[in-house]
């Protein structure tokens, strides 16, 4: 059959015509049709030429105009596991989204022919649909997205103020005393530095943060890690233990460094890091931190702090402190121990009662039990003169050597000695803080709220907001502050409707520093230690649930990871526990990501065009004797292609991945004369993966094995195949088809051609 006369445009090479088509987006009003598309072009005499029907290599072009789904199957996608994920710059056009449901049944060729060659001309277009949306005030939209303050402030209503104010007062009554405790007992810094974290960080987060009800502030884990930096500086002789000004400066440097790290991570779009740390690592490490904090507080709660300092146990391991406490419990200060354990018992009783009563009486959450314990203990100490009987009190909080709200730029050359000490621990503070904030933001995002709307949580924007907040806080020597789920849950449950609650919390804390702090002069430090012990208990109490869960699942790997982190932290140090946990988590992640997940497919019994995983459903499928059908259900990268050749060789010899390579060959070699790759899941491929795949195709071609590819997901993958030479080496475009059964029929026809 002779080809019709074509115009210069049509007479160009197939490659040029294909990519010329791709440069032009399909019309949005294109209607799906089952008739073959006809291309009419002028003939040499200027008249209308005969209709042009696409040839074999462009027959499926009308499926592109009919807006098929990205996998190339119309109507539905029955590819099974590991569906392809569209890349960000490969979004569907509006017409494609509207017309997917109008396509014909899966597997039907629009031209009416059963077999069709698959190439770039029939791989769906993935042009960006952004230009299809009419946008006004695009700059203001971008500003509102990256600075969410301009988003929620326009929605703010006066009716929100009551709930925001009540929630801010509730948070302040609970967590202002807690901030004092964290700073003095865990971070080994002046108590006022803990309050600074509630002045600057919530205010900045309300402007830049993407979670409207998240409340940022100091946490026990971050404060404890900051305290290890202070103690390390003391042990190295860089500062003195009694020098509060130096301790506050070190805290500010650690906070600013953690903020700078997380800010840089956000600007470089590393928000995915919140998925790197495994749940067993976090549970083991958080439980260890809770145990460390609980044991640390036993010594000041029993009035043994001076004795522990003389015995050089203050900077020892947790086990050493526990042994010291047991041996010297008879020397404890009676009044201090009575105040500590009574305060702990009262707070725990109210905590338990609130849990029991809150489902039926939600208002009990508003009861300020901790602020009452603080006020009553301060009054009793002043009235009964307990401070004269040996009970340590908070004392003056505003008369620190640095003054109130003193600004000190942390990144000075003279501070380099502290920077080197704080570098690794600040990284861990940033990582743990961001992860906890991310968990809290996601948890709050799952609940419907009655306040401001349209604020989607973004991990990268969260990093930027938390980073800026901590850099600013570090300039004022505040503790590291991140989002906490419990604190944010209280905020949401007590009526907060918008980030204004965080702004009001900052204002209340500022007023407390300027006006109320002198009235806390007689606050016993034992009460602050009791509050920290309650926090430590809350960190530990979730561990038995997770242990029981993993034991029920027989998750021995997870249990081993948890135990190793806990034991190394308790018997040696926090740093070793962190390093061990992160290292093991990364090794598990790498091991998981480097395993190829290729599958051998078999034909479902009684069908001619349905194929399933032969290893998962051996009773339903039968292996094809004339061909080895291999499905690659994931993107190919340098990580997972290293062992691809060995896995393929195992499928050739045994027909399964589960057979041990020491066994003799079980699958006859003549069954492997045709190799069909189902690459539907290979939504992307990097240079290393392409190189390995080319070597595999080239090796099979040298052996006389015919190689076919079916169901290419997008044009980027095809371009990599074309540029690397895979297309030419496997036999050209005729060996790229749209379905597995078509590849099988094509292989059988070529076999018959050779035998004939």
PDB file of C-alpha atoms in Angstrom, residues 615-721:
ATOM      1  CA  UNK A 615       4.601 -16.227  43.452  1.00  0.00           C
ATOM      2  CA  UNK A 616       1.604 -14.722  45.233  1.00  0.00           C
ATOM      3  CA  UNK A 617      -1.071 -16.727  43.403  1.00  0.00           C
ATOM      4  CA  UNK A 618       0.546 -19.981  42.222  1.00  0.00           C
ATOM      5  CA  UNK A 619      -2.802 -21.792  42.326  1.00  0.00           C
ATOM      6  CA  UNK A 620      -4.473 -19.264  39.983  1.00  0.00           C
ATOM      7  CA  UNK A 621      -1.824 -18.735  37.337  1.00  0.00           C
ATOM      8  CA  UNK A 622       0.210 -20.801  34.927  1.00  0.00           C
ATOM      9  CA  UNK A 623       3.689 -19.826  33.759  1.00  0.00           C
ATOM     10  CA  UNK A 624       4.161 -19.080  30.084  1.00  0.00           C
ATOM     11  CA  UNK A 625       6.554 -21.646  28.641  1.00  0.00           C
ATOM     12  CA  UNK A 626       7.761 -19.541  25.730  1.00  0.00           C
ATOM     13  CA  UNK A 627       8.580 -16.368  27.622  1.00  0.00           C
ATOM     14  CA  UNK A 628       9.755 -14.981  30.925  1.00  0.00           C
ATOM     15  CA  UNK A 629       7.442 -12.131  31.926  1.00  0.00           C
ATOM     16  CA  UNK A 630       8.996  -9.834  34.528  1.00  0.00           C
ATOM     17  CA  UNK A 631       7.207  -6.941  36.203  1.00  0.00           C
ATOM     18  CA  UNK A 632       9.251  -4.060  37.624  1.00  0.00           C
ATOM     19  CA  UNK A 633       6.839  -2.325  40.013  1.00  0.00           C
ATOM     20  CA  UNK A 634       8.977   0.608  41.171  1.00  0.00           C
ATOM     21  CA  UNK A 635      11.189   3.429  39.872  1.00  0.00           C
ATOM     22  CA  UNK A 636      14.714   2.350  38.984  1.00  0.00           C
ATOM     23  CA  UNK A 637      17.525   4.157  40.763  1.00  0.00           C
ATOM     24  CA  UNK A 638      21.147   3.509  41.633  1.00  0.00           C
ATOM     25  CA  UNK A 639      19.946   2.088  44.953  1.00  0.00           C
ATOM     26  CA  UNK A 640      17.714  -0.746  43.735  1.00  0.00           C
ATOM     27  CA  UNK A 641      19.396  -1.753  40.452  1.00  0.00           C
ATOM     28  CA  UNK A 642      22.656  -3.019  41.926  1.00  0.00           C
ATOM     29  CA  UNK A 643      21.218  -6.513  42.502  1.00  0.00           C
ATOM     30  CA  UNK A 644      18.799  -6.477  39.564  1.00  0.00           C
ATOM     31  CA  UNK A 645      20.936  -8.770  37.381  1.00  0.00           C
ATOM     32  CA  UNK A 646      21.199 -11.400  40.115  1.00  0.00           C
ATOM     33  CA  UNK A 647      17.459 -11.303  40.744  1.00  0.00           C
ATOM     34  CA  UNK A 648      16.728 -11.704  37.043  1.00  0.00           C
ATOM     35  CA  UNK A 649      19.141 -14.618  36.799  1.00  0.00           C
ATOM     36  CA  UNK A 650      17.362 -16.285  39.716  1.00  0.00           C
ATOM     37  CA  UNK A 651      14.013 -15.897  37.941  1.00  0.00           C
ATOM     38  CA  UNK A 652      15.551 -17.407  34.789  1.00  0.00           C
ATOM     39  CA  UNK A 653      16.871 -20.466  36.594  1.00  0.00           C
ATOM     40  CA  UNK A 654      14.152 -21.127  39.162  1.00  0.00           C
ATOM     41  CA  UNK A 655      11.066 -19.113  38.167  1.00  0.00           C
ATOM     42  CA  UNK A 656      10.938 -17.603  41.656  1.00  0.00           C
ATOM     43  CA  UNK A 657      12.870 -15.207  43.863  1.00  0.00           C
ATOM     44  CA  UNK A 658      12.514 -17.497  46.854  1.00  0.00           C
ATOM     45  CA  UNK A 659      14.745 -20.314  45.633  1.00  0.00           C
ATOM     46  CA  UNK A 660      18.239 -20.516  47.100  1.00  0.00           C
ATOM     47  CA  UNK A 661      20.961 -19.906  44.476  1.00  0.00           C
ATOM     48  CA  UNK A 662      22.788 -23.087  45.510  1.00  0.00           C
ATOM     49  CA  UNK A 663      19.982 -25.258  44.045  1.00  0.00           C
ATOM     50  CA  UNK A 664      20.283 -26.765  40.552  1.00  0.00           C
ATOM     51  CA  UNK A 665      18.444 -25.144  37.637  1.00  0.00           C
ATOM     52  CA  UNK A 666      14.683 -25.746  37.748  1.00  0.00           C
ATOM     53  CA  UNK A 667      13.397 -23.682  34.807  1.00  0.00           C
ATOM     54  CA  UNK A 668      14.412 -24.901  31.310  1.00  0.00           C
ATOM     55  CA  UNK A 669      16.551 -22.466  29.325  1.00  0.00           C
ATOM     56  CA  UNK A 670      14.260 -22.681  26.274  1.00  0.00           C
ATOM     57  CA  UNK A 671      11.496 -21.061  28.303  1.00  0.00           C
ATOM     58  CA  UNK A 672      13.565 -17.866  28.471  1.00  0.00           C
ATOM     59  CA  UNK A 673      14.033 -17.199  24.757  1.00  0.00           C
ATOM     60  CA  UNK A 674      11.623 -14.246  25.037  1.00  0.00           C
ATOM     61  CA  UNK A 675      11.866 -11.731  27.882  1.00  0.00           C
ATOM     62  CA  UNK A 676       8.968  -9.325  28.460  1.00  0.00           C
ATOM     63  CA  UNK A 677       9.426  -6.411  30.851  1.00  0.00           C
ATOM     64  CA  UNK A 678       6.246  -4.890  32.290  1.00  0.00           C
ATOM     65  CA  UNK A 679       7.575  -1.450  33.290  1.00  0.00           C
ATOM     66  CA  UNK A 680       4.277   0.075  34.327  1.00  0.00           C
ATOM     67  CA  UNK A 681       5.632   0.937  37.782  1.00  0.00           C
ATOM     68  CA  UNK A 682       8.869   2.489  36.523  1.00  0.00           C
ATOM     69  CA  UNK A 683       7.597   6.054  36.769  1.00  0.00           C
ATOM     70  CA  UNK A 684      11.147   7.379  36.823  1.00  0.00           C
ATOM     71  CA  UNK A 685      14.637   6.087  36.119  1.00  0.00           C
ATOM     72  CA  UNK A 686      18.001   7.693  36.791  1.00  0.00           C
ATOM     73  CA  UNK A 687      21.221   7.383  34.821  1.00  0.00           C
ATOM     74  CA  UNK A 688      22.604   4.523  36.905  1.00  0.00           C
ATOM     75  CA  UNK A 689      19.413   2.527  36.617  1.00  0.00           C
ATOM     76  CA  UNK A 690      19.285   3.124  32.858  1.00  0.00           C
ATOM     77  CA  UNK A 691      22.879   1.966  32.481  1.00  0.00           C
ATOM     78  CA  UNK A 692      22.230  -1.271  34.367  1.00  0.00           C
ATOM     79  CA  UNK A 693      19.080  -1.911  32.335  1.00  0.00           C
ATOM     80  CA  UNK A 694      20.983  -1.324  29.071  1.00  0.00           C
ATOM     81  CA  UNK A 695      23.635  -3.817  30.159  1.00  0.00           C
ATOM     82  CA  UNK A 696      20.903  -6.354  30.917  1.00  0.00           C
ATOM     83  CA  UNK A 697      19.235  -5.827  27.509  1.00  0.00           C
ATOM     84  CA  UNK A 698      22.591  -5.953  25.728  1.00  0.00           C
ATOM     85  CA  UNK A 699      23.523  -9.199  27.467  1.00  0.00           C
ATOM     86  CA  UNK A 700      20.233 -10.825  26.507  1.00  0.00           C
ATOM     87  CA  UNK A 701      20.578  -9.596  22.929  1.00  0.00           C
ATOM     88  CA  UNK A 702      24.017 -11.204  22.748  1.00  0.00           C
ATOM     89  CA  UNK A 703      22.465 -14.483  23.883  1.00  0.00           C
ATOM     90  CA  UNK A 704      19.788 -14.271  21.186  1.00  0.00           C
ATOM     91  CA  UNK A 705      16.971 -13.551  23.652  1.00  0.00           C
ATOM     92  CA  UNK A 706      14.272 -11.238  22.309  1.00  0.00           C
ATOM     93  CA  UNK A 707      13.433  -8.409  24.733  1.00  0.00           C
ATOM     94  CA  UNK A 708      10.085  -6.601  24.801  1.00  0.00           C
ATOM     95  CA  UNK A 709       8.854  -3.673  26.894  1.00  0.00           C
ATOM     96  CA  UNK A 710       5.215  -2.947  27.602  1.00  0.00           C
ATOM     97  CA  UNK A 711       3.202  -0.282  29.421  1.00  0.00           C
ATOM     98  CA  UNK A 712       5.719   2.541  29.568  1.00  0.00           C
ATOM     99  CA  UNK A 713       4.287   5.022  32.092  1.00  0.00           C
ATOM    100  CA  UNK A 714       5.561   8.359  30.714  1.00  0.00           C
ATOM    101  CA  UNK A 715       7.745  10.004  28.115  1.00  0.00           C
ATOM    102  CA  UNK A 716      10.639  10.758  30.451  1.00  0.00           C
ATOM    103  CA  UNK A 717      11.279   7.043  30.892  1.00  0.00           C
ATOM    104  CA  UNK A 718      11.080   6.511  27.126  1.00  0.00           C
ATOM    105  CA  UNK A 719      13.559   9.320  26.498  1.00  0.00           C
ATOM    106  CA  UNK A 720      16.036   7.670  28.867  1.00  0.00           C
ATOM    107  CA  UNK A 721      15.528   4.346  27.069  1.00  0.00           C
TER     108      UNK A 721
END
